[in-house]
PDB file of C-alpha atoms in Angstrom:
ATOM      1  CA  UNK A 206       5.043   5.025  10.605  1.00 51.00           C
ATOM      2  CA  UNK A 207       8.183   6.753  12.014  1.00 59.00           C
ATOM      3  CA  UNK A 208       9.340   3.275  13.545  1.00 64.00           C
ATOM      4  CA  UNK A 209       8.660   1.457  10.300  1.00 62.00           C
ATOM      5  CA  UNK A 210      10.665   4.087   8.292  1.00 64.00           C
ATOM      6  CA  UNK A 211      13.560   3.765  10.740  1.00 69.00           C
ATOM      7  CA  UNK A 212      13.522  -0.038  10.560  1.00 66.00           C
ATOM      8  CA  UNK A 213      13.723   0.048   6.856  1.00 63.00           C
ATOM      9  CA  UNK A 214      16.495   2.525   6.875  1.00 66.00           C
ATOM     10  CA  UNK A 215      18.582   0.651   9.335  1.00 68.00           C
ATOM     11  CA  UNK A 216      18.141  -2.664   7.630  1.00 63.00           C
ATOM     12  CA  UNK A 217      19.092  -1.397   4.106  1.00 59.00           C
ATOM     13  CA  UNK A 218      21.344   1.761   4.936  1.00 62.00           C
ATOM     14  CA  UNK A 219      18.822   3.809   3.034  1.00 65.00           C
ATOM     15  CA  UNK A 220      17.566   7.378   3.638  1.00 65.00           C
ATOM     16  CA  UNK A 221      13.873   8.155   3.213  1.00 65.00           C
ATOM     17  CA  UNK A 222      13.128  11.092   1.071  1.00 63.00           C
ATOM     18  CA  UNK A 223      10.002  13.171   2.141  1.00 61.00           C
ATOM     19  CA  UNK A 224       7.401  13.373  -0.738  1.00 62.00           C
ATOM     20  CA  UNK A 225       5.884  16.903  -0.763  1.00 60.00           C
ATOM     21  CA  UNK A 226       5.125  19.013   2.048  1.00 60.00           C
ATOM     22  CA  UNK A 227       4.497  16.420   4.919  1.00 58.00           C
ATOM     23  CA  UNK A 228       3.403  19.225   7.121  1.00 60.00           C
ATOM     24  CA  UNK A 229       0.431  20.256   5.097  1.00 62.00           C
ATOM     25  CA  UNK A 230      -1.409  17.144   3.538  1.00 59.00           C
ATOM     26  CA  UNK A 231      -3.572  19.267   1.133  1.00 62.00           C
ATOM     27  CA  UNK A 232      -0.739  21.082  -0.388  1.00 67.00           C
ATOM     28  CA  UNK A 233       1.417  17.912  -0.455  1.00 68.00           C
ATOM     29  CA  UNK A 234      -1.350  16.285  -2.383  1.00 67.00           C
ATOM     30  CA  UNK A 235      -1.531  19.006  -5.052  1.00 71.00           C
ATOM     31  CA  UNK A 236       2.280  19.066  -5.225  1.00 76.00           C
ATOM     32  CA  UNK A 237       2.642  15.354  -5.837  1.00 77.00           C
ATOM     33  CA  UNK A 238      -0.127  15.303  -8.487  1.00 76.00           C
ATOM     34  CA  UNK A 239       1.813  17.850 -10.402  1.00 80.00           C
ATOM     35  CA  UNK A 240       4.701  15.262 -10.959  1.00 84.00           C
ATOM     36  CA  UNK A 241       2.820  12.857 -13.130  1.00 81.00           C
ATOM     37  CA  UNK A 242       1.536  12.564 -16.685  1.00 81.00           C
ATOM     38  CA  UNK A 243      -2.424  11.950 -17.150  1.00 75.00           C
ATOM     39  CA  UNK A 244      -2.083   8.247 -16.521  1.00 69.00           C
ATOM     40  CA  UNK A 245      -1.194   9.014 -12.780  1.00 69.00           C
ATOM     41  CA  UNK A 246       1.616   6.617 -12.853  1.00 70.00           C
ATOM     42  CA  UNK A 247       4.417   8.075 -15.307  1.00 81.00           C
ATOM     43  CA  UNK A 248       6.526  10.945 -14.075  1.00 85.00           C
ATOM     44  CA  UNK A 249       6.439  14.017 -16.106  1.00 89.00           C
ATOM     45  CA  UNK A 250       9.534  16.288 -16.302  1.00 90.00           C
ATOM     46  CA  UNK A 251       8.806  17.939 -13.069  1.00 88.00           C
ATOM     47  CA  UNK A 252       8.567  14.608 -11.451  1.00 86.00           C
ATOM     48  CA  UNK A 253      11.931  13.518 -12.764  1.00 90.00           C
ATOM     49  CA  UNK A 254      13.469  16.668 -11.669  1.00 90.00           C
ATOM     50  CA  UNK A 255      12.173  16.234  -8.246  1.00 86.00           C
ATOM     51  CA  UNK A 256      13.464  12.545  -7.929  1.00 84.00           C
ATOM     52  CA  UNK A 257      16.779  13.551  -9.520  1.00 87.00           C
ATOM     53  CA  UNK A 258      17.245  16.341  -6.931  1.00 87.00           C
ATOM     54  CA  UNK A 259      16.229  14.092  -3.987  1.00 81.00           C
ATOM     55  CA  UNK A 260      18.807  11.510  -5.131  1.00 80.00           C
ATOM     56  CA  UNK A 261      21.357  14.155  -5.475  1.00 83.00           C
ATOM     57  CA  UNK A 262      20.682  15.462  -1.970  1.00 80.00           C
ATOM     58  CA  UNK A 263      21.284  11.843  -0.594  1.00 74.00           C
ATOM     59  CA  UNK A 264      24.696  11.405  -2.485  1.00 75.00           C
ATOM     60  CA  UNK A 265      25.791  14.849  -1.223  1.00 77.00           C
ATOM     61  CA  UNK A 266      24.955  13.971   2.263  1.00 73.00           C
ATOM     62  CA  UNK A 267      26.114  10.343   2.235  1.00 66.00           C
ATOM     63  CA  UNK A 268      28.841   9.765  -0.570  1.00 63.00           C
ATOM     64  CA  UNK A 269      28.906   6.192  -1.857  1.00 60.00           C
ATOM     65  CA  UNK A 270      32.569   5.209  -1.283  1.00 59.00           C
ATOM     66  CA  UNK A 271      32.581   1.599  -2.011  1.00 56.00           C
ATOM     67  CA  UNK A 272      34.359   0.817  -5.361  1.00 59.00           C
ATOM     68  CA  UNK A 273      32.291  -0.166  -8.340  1.00 57.00           C
ATOM     69  CA  UNK A 274      32.639  -3.630  -9.333  1.00 58.00           C
ATOM     70  CA  UNK A 275      32.440  -4.550 -12.973  1.00 59.00           C
ATOM     71  CA  UNK A 276      30.831  -7.972 -12.395  1.00 58.00           C
ATOM     72  CA  UNK A 277      28.214  -6.505 -10.031  1.00 54.00           C
ATOM     73  CA  UNK A 278      24.807  -8.338 -10.142  1.00 58.00           C
ATOM     74  CA  UNK A 279      21.386  -7.378  -8.751  1.00 59.00           C
ATOM     75  CA  UNK A 280      20.510  -9.668  -5.997  1.00 58.00           C
ATOM     76  CA  UNK A 281      17.218 -10.867  -4.576  1.00 58.00           C
ATOM     77  CA  UNK A 282      14.958  -9.363  -1.975  1.00 57.00           C
ATOM     78  CA  UNK A 283      15.827 -11.377   1.083  1.00 65.00           C
ATOM     79  CA  UNK A 284      14.992 -14.995   0.224  1.00 77.00           C
ATOM     80  CA  UNK A 285      12.746 -14.090  -2.547  1.00 81.00           C
ATOM     81  CA  UNK A 286       9.259 -12.691  -2.695  1.00 87.00           C
ATOM     82  CA  UNK A 287       5.984 -12.872  -4.698  1.00 90.00           C
ATOM     83  CA  UNK A 288       3.885  -9.759  -4.665  1.00 89.00           C
ATOM     84  CA  UNK A 289       0.506  -9.097  -6.224  1.00 93.00           C
ATOM     85  CA  UNK A 290      -0.446  -5.365  -6.091  1.00 91.00           C
ATOM     86  CA  UNK A 291      -3.278  -4.151  -8.264  1.00 92.00           C
ATOM     87  CA  UNK A 292      -4.101  -0.788  -6.584  1.00 87.00           C
ATOM     88  CA  UNK A 293      -2.986   1.338  -9.687  1.00 82.00           C
ATOM     89  CA  UNK A 294      -2.794  -1.346 -12.394  1.00 86.00           C
ATOM     90  CA  UNK A 295      -5.939  -3.471 -11.831  1.00 89.00           C
ATOM     91  CA  UNK A 296      -3.682  -6.442 -12.838  1.00 92.00           C
ATOM     92  CA  UNK A 297      -4.749  -9.644 -10.852  1.00 94.00           C
ATOM     93  CA  UNK A 298      -2.228 -11.943 -12.529  1.00 94.00           C
ATOM     94  CA  UNK A 299      -1.374 -14.700 -10.083  1.00 94.00           C
ATOM     95  CA  UNK A 300      -4.560 -14.211  -8.098  1.00 96.00           C
ATOM     96  CA  UNK A 301      -7.788 -16.019  -8.630  1.00 96.00           C
ATOM     97  CA  UNK A 302     -10.967 -14.472  -7.273  1.00 97.00           C
ATOM     98  CA  UNK A 303     -14.075 -16.503  -6.158  1.00 96.00           C
ATOM     99  CA  UNK A 304     -17.266 -16.167  -4.156  1.00 96.00           C
ATOM    100  CA  UNK A 305     -18.415 -12.643  -3.936  1.00 96.00           C
ATOM    101  CA  UNK A 306     -14.984 -11.161  -4.557  1.00 96.00           C
ATOM    102  CA  UNK A 307     -14.900  -8.688  -7.442  1.00 95.00           C
ATOM    103  CA  UNK A 308     -12.361  -6.119  -8.667  1.00 94.00           C
ATOM    104  CA  UNK A 309     -13.789  -2.671  -8.180  1.00 90.00           C
ATOM    105  CA  UNK A 310     -12.361   0.245 -10.297  1.00 84.00           C
ATOM    106  CA  UNK A 311     -13.889   2.554  -7.807  1.00 75.00           C
ATOM    107  CA  UNK A 312     -12.306   5.861  -9.142  1.00 71.00           C
ATOM    108  CA  UNK A 313     -10.468   6.405 -12.257  1.00 66.00           C
ATOM    109  CA  UNK A 314      -7.225   4.395 -11.944  1.00 69.00           C
ATOM    110  CA  UNK A 315      -7.803   3.015  -8.420  1.00 81.00           C
ATOM    111  CA  UNK A 316      -8.620  -0.697  -8.052  1.00 88.00           C
ATOM    112  CA  UNK A 317      -9.548  -2.619  -4.959  1.00 92.00           C
ATOM    113  CA  UNK A 318     -10.959  -6.129  -4.263  1.00 95.00           C
ATOM    114  CA  UNK A 319     -14.276  -5.976  -2.364  1.00 94.00           C
ATOM    115  CA  UNK A 320     -16.794  -8.557  -1.083  1.00 96.00           C
ATOM    116  CA  UNK A 321     -20.524  -8.710  -0.497  1.00 94.00           C
ATOM    117  CA  UNK A 322     -20.966  -7.896   3.260  1.00 92.00           C
ATOM    118  CA  UNK A 323     -23.547 -10.704   3.329  1.00 92.00           C
ATOM    119  CA  UNK A 324     -21.129 -13.526   2.195  1.00 93.00           C
ATOM    120  CA  UNK A 325     -17.527 -14.101   1.829  1.00 94.00           C
ATOM    121  CA  UNK A 326     -15.096 -13.816  -1.135  1.00 97.00           C
ATOM    122  CA  UNK A 327     -11.956 -15.760  -1.792  1.00 97.00           C
ATOM    123  CA  UNK A 328      -8.645 -14.873  -3.375  1.00 97.00           C
ATOM    124  CA  UNK A 329      -6.349 -17.925  -4.260  1.00 97.00           C
ATOM    125  CA  UNK A 330      -2.589 -17.305  -4.456  1.00 96.00           C
ATOM    126  CA  UNK A 331       0.453 -19.640  -4.742  1.00 96.00           C
ATOM    127  CA  UNK A 332       3.577 -19.555  -2.578  1.00 95.00           C
ATOM    128  CA  UNK A 333       6.200 -20.687  -5.321  1.00 94.00           C
ATOM    129  CA  UNK A 334       9.071 -21.207  -2.904  1.00 92.00           C
ATOM    130  CA  UNK A 335      10.173 -24.170  -0.935  1.00 91.00           C
ATOM    131  CA  UNK A 336       9.882 -22.627   2.356  1.00 90.00           C
ATOM    132  CA  UNK A 337       7.487 -20.505   4.333  1.00 91.00           C
ATOM    133  CA  UNK A 338       6.764 -16.742   3.413  1.00 90.00           C
ATOM    134  CA  UNK A 339       4.763 -14.138   5.474  1.00 89.00           C
ATOM    135  CA  UNK A 340       1.657 -13.057   3.783  1.00 92.00           C
ATOM    136  CA  UNK A 341       1.079  -9.255   3.903  1.00 91.00           C
ATOM    137  CA  UNK A 342      -2.293  -7.691   3.062  1.00 93.00           C
ATOM    138  CA  UNK A 343      -2.576  -4.213   1.578  1.00 91.00           C
ATOM    139  CA  UNK A 344      -6.009  -2.619   2.404  1.00 91.00           C
ATOM    140  CA  UNK A 345      -7.506   0.873   2.847  1.00 87.00           C
ATOM    141  CA  UNK A 346      -7.626   2.577   6.250  1.00 85.00           C
ATOM    142  CA  UNK A 347      -8.731   5.893   7.581  1.00 79.00           C
ATOM    143  CA  UNK A 348      -6.956   8.136  10.229  1.00 66.00           C
ATOM    144  CA  UNK A 349      -9.712   9.487  12.380  1.00 62.00           C
ATOM    145  CA  UNK A 350     -11.557   6.946  14.696  1.00 64.00           C
ATOM    146  CA  UNK A 351     -14.433   9.479  14.916  1.00 65.00           C
ATOM    147  CA  UNK A 352     -15.128   9.130  11.181  1.00 66.00           C
ATOM    148  CA  UNK A 353     -14.531   5.316  10.632  1.00 71.00           C
ATOM    149  CA  UNK A 354     -14.955   5.678   6.840  1.00 80.00           C
ATOM    150  CA  UNK A 355     -13.917   2.142   6.102  1.00 85.00           C
ATOM    151  CA  UNK A 356     -15.695  -1.080   7.314  1.00 90.00           C
ATOM    152  CA  UNK A 357     -13.153  -3.484   8.989  1.00 92.00           C
ATOM    153  CA  UNK A 358     -12.224  -6.837   7.429  1.00 94.00           C
ATOM    154  CA  UNK A 359     -11.825 -10.398   8.408  1.00 95.00           C
ATOM    155  CA  UNK A 360      -9.136 -12.795   6.910  1.00 95.00           C
ATOM    156  CA  UNK A 361      -9.448 -16.480   7.290  1.00 96.00           C
ATOM    157  CA  UNK A 362      -6.883 -19.103   5.711  1.00 95.00           C
ATOM    158  CA  UNK A 363      -7.786 -22.607   6.931  1.00 93.00           C
ATOM    159  CA  UNK A 364      -4.657 -24.075   5.337  1.00 90.00           C
ATOM    160  CA  UNK A 365      -2.406 -21.968   7.692  1.00 91.00           C
ATOM    161  CA  UNK A 366      -4.926 -21.577  10.699  1.00 91.00           C
ATOM    162  CA  UNK A 367      -5.103 -17.795  10.201  1.00 92.00           C
ATOM    163  CA  UNK A 368      -8.116 -15.873  11.358  1.00 94.00           C
ATOM    164  CA  UNK A 369      -7.433 -12.099  11.986  1.00 93.00           C
ATOM    165  CA  UNK A 370      -9.627  -9.101  12.024  1.00 93.00           C
ATOM    166  CA  UNK A 371      -8.183  -5.954  10.225  1.00 91.00           C
ATOM    167  CA  UNK A 372      -8.679  -2.704  11.815  1.00 87.00           C
ATOM    168  CA  UNK A 373      -9.278   0.188   9.440  1.00 85.00           C
ATOM    169  CA  UNK A 374      -8.046   3.018  11.703  1.00 78.00           C
ATOM    170  CA  UNK A 375      -4.957   4.368  10.272  1.00 65.00           C
ATOM    171  CA  UNK A 376      -2.035   6.660  11.123  1.00 56.00           C
ATOM    172  CA  UNK A 377      -2.959   9.371  13.646  1.00 52.00           C
ATOM    173  CA  UNK A 378      -0.633  11.981  12.204  1.00 52.00           C
ATOM    174  CA  UNK A 379      -3.513  12.815   9.625  1.00 47.00           C
ATOM    175  CA  UNK A 380      -6.423  12.786  12.171  1.00 46.00           C
ATOM    176  CA  UNK A 381      -7.073  16.662  11.390  1.00 47.00           C
ATOM    177  CA  UNK A 382      -8.212  15.502   7.953  1.00 50.00           C
ATOM    178  CA  UNK A 383     -11.516  13.583   8.309  1.00 49.00           C
ATOM    179  CA  UNK A 384     -11.868  12.856   4.642  1.00 57.00           C
ATOM    180  CA  UNK A 385      -8.623  11.100   4.051  1.00 65.00           C
ATOM    181  CA  UNK A 386      -8.095   7.387   3.350  1.00 72.00           C
ATOM    182  CA  UNK A 387      -4.701   5.745   2.784  1.00 76.00           C
ATOM    183  CA  UNK A 388      -3.089   2.169   2.232  1.00 82.00           C
ATOM    184  CA  UNK A 389      -1.894  -0.076   4.945  1.00 84.00           C
ATOM    185  CA  UNK A 390       0.239  -3.074   4.559  1.00 86.00           C
ATOM    186  CA  UNK A 391       0.251  -5.688   7.317  1.00 87.00           C
ATOM    187  CA  UNK A 392       1.441  -9.155   8.152  1.00 88.00           C
ATOM    188  CA  UNK A 393      -1.221 -11.622   8.867  1.00 90.00           C
ATOM    189  CA  UNK A 394       0.618 -15.024   9.124  1.00 89.00           C
ATOM    190  CA  UNK A 395       2.838 -17.474   7.422  1.00 90.00           C
ATOM    191  CA  UNK A 396       1.990 -19.603   4.388  1.00 93.00           C
ATOM    192  CA  UNK A 397       3.771 -22.843   3.430  1.00 93.00           C
ATOM    193  CA  UNK A 398       4.705 -23.884  -0.163  1.00 95.00           C
ATOM    194  CA  UNK A 399       1.712 -24.337  -2.525  1.00 95.00           C
ATOM    195  CA  UNK A 400      -1.791 -23.105  -3.115  1.00 96.00           C
ATOM    196  CA  UNK A 401      -3.643 -21.175  -0.501  1.00 96.00           C
ATOM    197  CA  UNK A 402      -7.215 -19.693  -0.499  1.00 97.00           C
ATOM    198  CA  UNK A 403      -7.777 -16.675   1.527  1.00 97.00           C
ATOM    199  CA  UNK A 404     -11.153 -16.028   2.593  1.00 97.00           C
ATOM    200  CA  UNK A 405     -12.247 -12.328   2.764  1.00 97.00           C
ATOM    201  CA  UNK A 406     -14.988 -11.066   4.857  1.00 97.00           C
ATOM    202  CA  UNK A 407     -16.471  -7.366   5.317  1.00 96.00           C
ATOM    203  CA  UNK A 408     -17.599  -6.836   8.792  1.00 93.00           C
ATOM    204  CA  UNK A 409     -20.817  -4.763   8.885  1.00 86.00           C
ATOM    205  CA  UNK A 410     -19.633  -1.707  10.885  1.00 85.00           C
ATOM    206  CA  UNK A 411     -22.150   0.619   8.861  1.00 86.00           C
ATOM    207  CA  UNK A 412     -19.187   2.660   7.550  1.00 85.00           C
ATOM    208  CA  UNK A 413     -19.663   4.289   4.209  1.00 85.00           C
ATOM    209  CA  UNK A 414     -16.832   2.731   2.544  1.00 86.00           C
ATOM    210  CA  UNK A 415     -16.264  -1.149   1.870  1.00 91.00           C
ATOM    211  CA  UNK A 416     -13.370  -3.123   3.144  1.00 93.00           C
ATOM    212  CA  UNK A 417     -10.900  -2.488   0.230  1.00 93.00           C
ATOM    213  CA  UNK A 418      -8.102  -4.949  -0.466  1.00 95.00           C
ATOM    214  CA  UNK A 419      -5.295  -3.635  -2.764  1.00 93.00           C
ATOM    215  CA  UNK A 420      -2.725  -6.220  -2.641  1.00 94.00           C
ATOM    216  CA  UNK A 421      -1.368  -9.619  -1.299  1.00 95.00           C
ATOM    217  CA  UNK A 422       2.395 -10.143  -0.915  1.00 91.00           C
ATOM    218  CA  UNK A 423       4.479 -13.225   0.018  1.00 91.00           C
ATOM    219  CA  UNK A 424       7.873 -12.235   1.439  1.00 86.00           C
ATOM    220  CA  UNK A 425      10.684 -12.848   3.683  1.00 77.00           C
ATOM    221  CA  UNK A 426       9.486 -11.275   7.113  1.00 58.00           C
ATOM    222  CA  UNK A 427      12.910 -10.800   8.357  1.00 57.00           C
ATOM    223  CA  UNK A 428      13.540  -7.772   5.959  1.00 55.00           C
ATOM    224  CA  UNK A 429      10.096  -6.116   6.194  1.00 57.00           C
ATOM    225  CA  UNK A 430       8.199  -4.365   9.095  1.00 58.00           C
ATOM    226  CA  UNK A 431       5.104  -6.134  10.323  1.00 58.00           C
ATOM    227  CA  UNK A 432       2.968  -3.066   9.426  1.00 57.00           C
ATOM    228  CA  UNK A 433       3.509  -0.185   7.349  1.00 55.00           C
ATOM    229  CA  UNK A 434       1.192   2.871   6.869  1.00 54.00           C
ATOM    230  CA  UNK A 435       1.778   4.728   3.688  1.00 50.00           C
ATOM    231  CA  UNK A 436       1.904   8.485   3.909  1.00 43.00           C
ATOM    232  CA  UNK A 437       0.608   8.843   0.544  1.00 44.00           C
ATOM    233  CA  UNK A 438      -3.105   9.448   1.021  1.00 43.00           C
ATOM    234  CA  UNK A 439      -6.139   9.937  -0.976  1.00 45.00           C
ATOM    235  CA  UNK A 440      -9.184  12.293  -0.510  1.00 41.00           C
ATOM    236  CA  UNK A 441     -12.558  10.692   0.304  1.00 41.00           C
ATOM    237  CA  UNK A 442     -15.798  11.549  -1.304  1.00 39.00           C
ATOM    238  CA  UNK A 443     -17.227  14.974  -1.265  1.00 41.00           C
ATOM    239  CA  UNK A 444     -14.056  16.651  -2.700  1.00 38.00           C
ATOM    240  CA  UNK A 445     -13.317  17.461  -6.338  1.00 39.00           C
ATOM    241  CA  UNK A 446      -9.542  17.444  -6.908  1.00 39.00           C
ATOM    242  CA  UNK A 447      -7.795  18.706 -10.140  1.00 35.00           C
ATOM    243  CA  UNK A 448      -5.427  15.883 -10.574  1.00 37.00           C
ATOM    244  CA  UNK A 449      -3.434  14.287 -13.480  1.00 35.00           C
ATOM    245  CA  UNK A 450      -5.013  16.847 -15.952  1.00 39.00           C
ATOM    246  CA  UNK A 451      -8.590  16.199 -15.093  1.00 40.00           C
ATOM    247  CA  UNK A 452     -11.213  16.644 -12.437  1.00 41.00           C
ATOM    248  CA  UNK A 453     -11.709  13.608 -10.210  1.00 40.00           C
ATOM    249  CA  UNK A 454     -14.505  13.175  -7.572  1.00 41.00           C
ATOM    250  CA  UNK A 455     -13.481  10.647  -5.098  1.00 40.00           C
ATOM    251  CA  UNK A 456     -15.993   8.074  -4.098  1.00 39.00           C
TER     252      UNK A 456
END
């Protein structure tokens, strides 16, 4: 996590702004939840104030001294990317599911693609560029090896000779919280131009949660770390959290 943050900061000259109290995960979760409207996506006035203050702190610490250009244009991210992320939206535009793969709205506004453990599922995506892109998989992990809440997954892409097993043990910085799950984004290999069918398998580890995929991203690997564990985490089942104006029992 720390190395990935530093890599991003060095590549883009950015500064990472901590979200909430990162020394206390429970307090941080409650604080962050208070920044959003009931949809869990749109910032409320408190959220906008937090973001504005964070930007102000960065500007005060590192003033922007480059003259503003009247003809400035927004550029592309590296050589271009094609990202499909449905964790909060449930939007699978650009992704075609097959086999046993289904979109699981497993709690309120959280969505993931899951498969039947007995058979494979598939997700078909297109690399719209004229050269290779690295495929990143975003999926759910848990921090404590002793709890092993999520079953591992296997990704096979015959068109690119990719066959990888995805571990579901996450960042060790949250091992003290046995009921936490969080997203990981990891590179699995390169895809050439055109259509590719990704085979998704759930390994039968007898863990209580399925292997959950929340996104597929094709991007220029020179600008992105090979792996990134998000610090934003989510309570596992057995806890009721007052969040986004309602009580949610995580399952």
